[in-house]
Amino acid sequence: MAGSPRFIVLLGPPGAGKGTQAQVLGKILGLAHVSSGDLFREQIRAQTELGRLAKGYMDGGQLVPDTVTVAMVRERLKREDCLRGAILDGFPRTPAQAEALDQMLLEQWGCKVERVPYVRIPESTLVERLSGRWTCQQEGHVYHQKFHPPIVAGKCDIDGSALYQREDDREDTVRQRIRVYLEQTAPLVEYYRQRGVLVEIDGDAPITQVTEALVQGMGAG
Ligand code: AP5
């Protein structure tokens, strides 16, 4: 229905390519890209109380508690760029967050999550992807030294800001993040499958192919 708000949840393990794809899809579909990880990193850069709290969990590869995460995302979704909906990247990540999102969408927009692309990828690929990742300081644009290098080494193609490697991309932390994903986030695959909104996408393919599969899975291609 034209004009109805659209909320799309990108689901998948750390390094599956959620951020990479959410940025492209946001442009294709004309929707805001809301990344809970980026929101936490903004708070860390701004040295807020929330940033200090989140950093402790993030550096250890643990999830930030549901109550603070839900409150932060709720505030973000109130911004004007989300009036038409959003692509949610990294949220929800627990059954409690998924239920909170359902309630938020119903109360504020009178709608439900429209589609949940689940980006599947073998665990062996994830560590290589994350250890080669470079992220831009300014807006979190994502590169990979081998699979998606910037035009000028160390600089973001889009905003020119310096690229850095995330602290939680160290191999031991990555393995911990994958464990946490399997325990706390993987159950959401069934949660959304039962609601009939899950679309499985093969994430172990070149970036442009994954984008095509996502667009098709969304019924927009
Ligand atoms: P967050 O920032 O959300 O990290 P994540 O979910 O672990 O996901 P990543 O950003 O690591 O990976 P991605 O899937 O976006 O992959 P990307 O596109 O970058 O969360 C970080 C932390 O914040 C959490 O551990 C937690 O502490 C906290 N947090 C966040 N949300 C929370 C929540 N809701 N509740 C509680 N805590 C929360 O790609 C990875 C690399 O691969 C890049 O270099 C990219 O260029 C490359 N690449 C991408 N696609 C391809 C491809 N198809 N082929 C080859 N290379 C590719």
JSON list of N, CA, C and O in Angstrom, two decimals, residues 13 20-21 28 32 47 54 56 61 87 93 111 118 148 197 200-201 210:
[
{"chain": "A", "resi": 13, "resn": "PRO", "atom": "N", "xyz": [24.47, -13.12, 11.66]},
{"chain": "A", "resi": 13, "resn": "PRO", "atom": "CA", "xyz": [25.55, -13.06, 12.64]},
{"chain": "A", "resi": 13, "resn": "PRO", "atom": "C", "xyz": [26.47, -11.86, 12.42]},
{"chain": "A", "resi": 13, "resn": "PRO", "atom": "O", "xyz": [26.42, -11.21, 11.37]},
{"chain": "A", "resi": 20, "resn": "THR", "atom": "N", "xyz": [26.69, -3.31, 5.61]},
{"chain": "A", "resi": 20, "resn": "THR", "atom": "CA", "xyz": [27.00, -3.05, 4.20]},
{"chain": "A", "resi": 20, "resn": "THR", "atom": "C", "xyz": [25.71, -3.01, 3.39]},
{"chain": "A", "resi": 20, "resn": "THR", "atom": "O", "xyz": [25.47, -2.09, 2.60]},
{"chain": "A", "resi": 21, "resn": "GLN", "atom": "N", "xyz": [24.86, -4.00, 3.58]},
{"chain": "A", "resi": 21, "resn": "GLN", "atom": "CA", "xyz": [23.63, -4.11, 2.78]},
{"chain": "A", "resi": 21, "resn": "GLN", "atom": "C", "xyz": [22.59, -3.08, 3.21]},
{"chain": "A", "resi": 21, "resn": "GLN", "atom": "O", "xyz": [21.86, -2.55, 2.38]},
{"chain": "A", "resi": 28, "resn": "ILE", "atom": "N", "xyz": [18.08, 2.36, -1.90]},
{"chain": "A", "resi": 28, "resn": "ILE", "atom": "CA", "xyz": [17.19, 1.80, -2.92]},
{"chain": "A", "resi": 28, "resn": "ILE", "atom": "C", "xyz": [15.72, 1.96, -2.51]},
{"chain": "A", "resi": 28, "resn": "ILE", "atom": "O", "xyz": [14.87, 2.33, -3.32]},
{"chain": "A", "resi": 32, "resn": "ALA", "atom": "N", "xyz": [15.30, 5.05, 6.14]},
{"chain": "A", "resi": 32, "resn": "ALA", "atom": "CA", "xyz": [16.42, 5.35, 7.05]},
{"chain": "A", "resi": 32, "resn": "ALA", "atom": "C", "xyz": [17.12, 4.05, 7.44]},
{"chain": "A", "resi": 32, "resn": "ALA", "atom": "O", "xyz": [16.47, 3.00, 7.55]},
{"chain": "A", "resi": 47, "resn": "GLN", "atom": "N", "xyz": [31.22, 10.40, 24.47]},
{"chain": "A", "resi": 47, "resn": "GLN", "atom": "CA", "xyz": [31.59, 10.18, 25.88]},
{"chain": "A", "resi": 47, "resn": "GLN", "atom": "C", "xyz": [30.43, 10.40, 26.83]},
{"chain": "A", "resi": 47, "resn": "GLN", "atom": "O", "xyz": [30.57, 11.04, 27.88]},
{"chain": "A", "resi": 54, "resn": "ALA", "atom": "N", "xyz": [27.81, 1.16, 27.51]},
{"chain": "A", "resi": 54, "resn": "ALA", "atom": "CA", "xyz": [27.80, 0.26, 26.35]},
{"chain": "A", "resi": 54, "resn": "ALA", "atom": "C", "xyz": [29.20, -0.26, 26.04]},
{"chain": "A", "resi": 54, "resn": "ALA", "atom": "O", "xyz": [29.37, -1.44, 25.71]},
{"chain": "A", "resi": 56, "resn": "GLY", "atom": "N", "xyz": [31.68, -1.10, 27.84]},
{"chain": "A", "resi": 56, "resn": "GLY", "atom": "CA", "xyz": [32.08, -2.25, 28.66]},
{"chain": "A", "resi": 56, "resn": "GLY", "atom": "C", "xyz": [31.56, -3.55, 28.08]},
{"chain": "A", "resi": 56, "resn": "GLY", "atom": "O", "xyz": [32.29, -4.55, 27.98]},
{"chain": "A", "resi": 61, "resn": "GLY", "atom": "N", "xyz": [32.37, -8.28, 23.88]},
{"chain": "A", "resi": 61, "resn": "GLY", "atom": "CA", "xyz": [31.58, -9.10, 22.95]},
{"chain": "A", "resi": 61, "resn": "GLY", "atom": "C", "xyz": [30.22, -9.51, 23.51]},
{"chain": "A", "resi": 61, "resn": "GLY", "atom": "O", "xyz": [29.60, -10.45, 23.02]},
{"chain": "A", "resi": 87, "resn": "ILE", "atom": "N", "xyz": [15.21, 0.60, 7.95]},
{"chain": "A", "resi": 87, "resn": "ILE", "atom": "CA", "xyz": [15.88, -0.69, 7.88]},
{"chain": "A", "resi": 87, "resn": "ILE", "atom": "C", "xyz": [16.63, -0.83, 9.19]},
{"chain": "A", "resi": 87, "resn": "ILE", "atom": "O", "xyz": [17.50, -0.01, 9.51]},
{"chain": "A", "resi": 93, "resn": "ARG", "atom": "N", "xyz": [17.81, -8.06, 18.87]},
{"chain": "A", "resi": 93, "resn": "ARG", "atom": "CA", "xyz": [18.85, -9.06, 19.02]},
{"chain": "A", "resi": 93, "resn": "ARG", "atom": "C", "xyz": [18.52, -10.08, 20.10]},
{"chain": "A", "resi": 93, "resn": "ARG", "atom": "O", "xyz": [19.32, -10.98, 20.36]},
{"chain": "A", "resi": 111, "resn": "CYS", "atom": "N", "xyz": [1.63, -0.59, 12.66]},
{"chain": "A", "resi": 111, "resn": "CYS", "atom": "CA", "xyz": [2.06, -1.59, 11.69]},
{"chain": "A", "resi": 111, "resn": "CYS", "atom": "C", "xyz": [2.91, -2.67, 12.34]},
{"chain": "A", "resi": 111, "resn": "CYS", "atom": "O", "xyz": [3.16, -2.61, 13.55]},
{"chain": "A", "resi": 118, "resn": "TYR", "atom": "N", "xyz": [17.10, -12.83, 6.47]},
{"chain": "A", "resi": 118, "resn": "TYR", "atom": "CA", "xyz": [18.05, -13.49, 7.35]},
{"chain": "A", "resi": 118, "resn": "TYR", "atom": "C", "xyz": [19.26, -13.86, 6.49]},
{"chain": "A", "resi": 118, "resn": "TYR", "atom": "O", "xyz": [19.17, -14.72, 5.61]},
{"chain": "A", "resi": 148, "resn": "HIS", "atom": "N", "xyz": [36.32, -5.16, -0.37]},
{"chain": "A", "resi": 148, "resn": "HIS", "atom": "CA", "xyz": [35.68, -3.87, -0.70]},
{"chain": "A", "resi": 148, "resn": "HIS", "atom": "C", "xyz": [36.62, -2.75, -0.25]},
{"chain": "A", "resi": 148, "resn": "HIS", "atom": "O", "xyz": [36.31, -2.00, 0.68]},
{"chain": "A", "resi": 197, "resn": "VAL", "atom": "N", "xyz": [7.36, -13.76, 8.01]},
{"chain": "A", "resi": 197, "resn": "VAL", "atom": "CA", "xyz": [8.03, -12.61, 7.38]},
{"chain": "A", "resi": 197, "resn": "VAL", "atom": "C", "xyz": [9.50, -12.87, 7.07]},
{"chain": "A", "resi": 197, "resn": "VAL", "atom": "O", "xyz": [10.19, -12.01, 6.52]},
{"chain": "A", "resi": 200, "resn": "GLU", "atom": "N", "xyz": [15.12, -16.09, 3.65]},
{"chain": "A", "resi": 200, "resn": "GLU", "atom": "CA", "xyz": [16.51, -16.52, 3.80]},
{"chain": "A", "resi": 200, "resn": "GLU", "atom": "C", "xyz": [17.33, -16.06, 2.60]},
{"chain": "A", "resi": 200, "resn": "GLU", "atom": "O", "xyz": [16.92, -16.22, 1.45]},
{"chain": "A", "resi": 201, "resn": "ILE", "atom": "N", "xyz": [18.50, -15.46, 2.89]},
{"chain": "A", "resi": 201, "resn": "ILE", "atom": "CA", "xyz": [19.37, -14.91, 1.84]},
{"chain": "A", "resi": 201, "resn": "ILE", "atom": "C", "xyz": [20.76, -15.53, 2.01]},
{"chain": "A", "resi": 201, "resn": "ILE", "atom": "O", "xyz": [21.28, -15.58, 3.13]},
{"chain": "A", "resi": 210, "resn": "VAL", "atom": "N", "xyz": [24.51, -10.24, -3.22]},
{"chain": "A", "resi": 210, "resn": "VAL", "atom": "CA", "xyz": [23.68, -10.29, -2.01]},
{"chain": "A", "resi": 210, "resn": "VAL", "atom": "C", "xyz": [22.63, -9.18, -2.07]},
{"chain": "A", "resi": 210, "resn": "VAL", "atom": "O", "xyz": [21.45, -9.39, -1.74]}
]
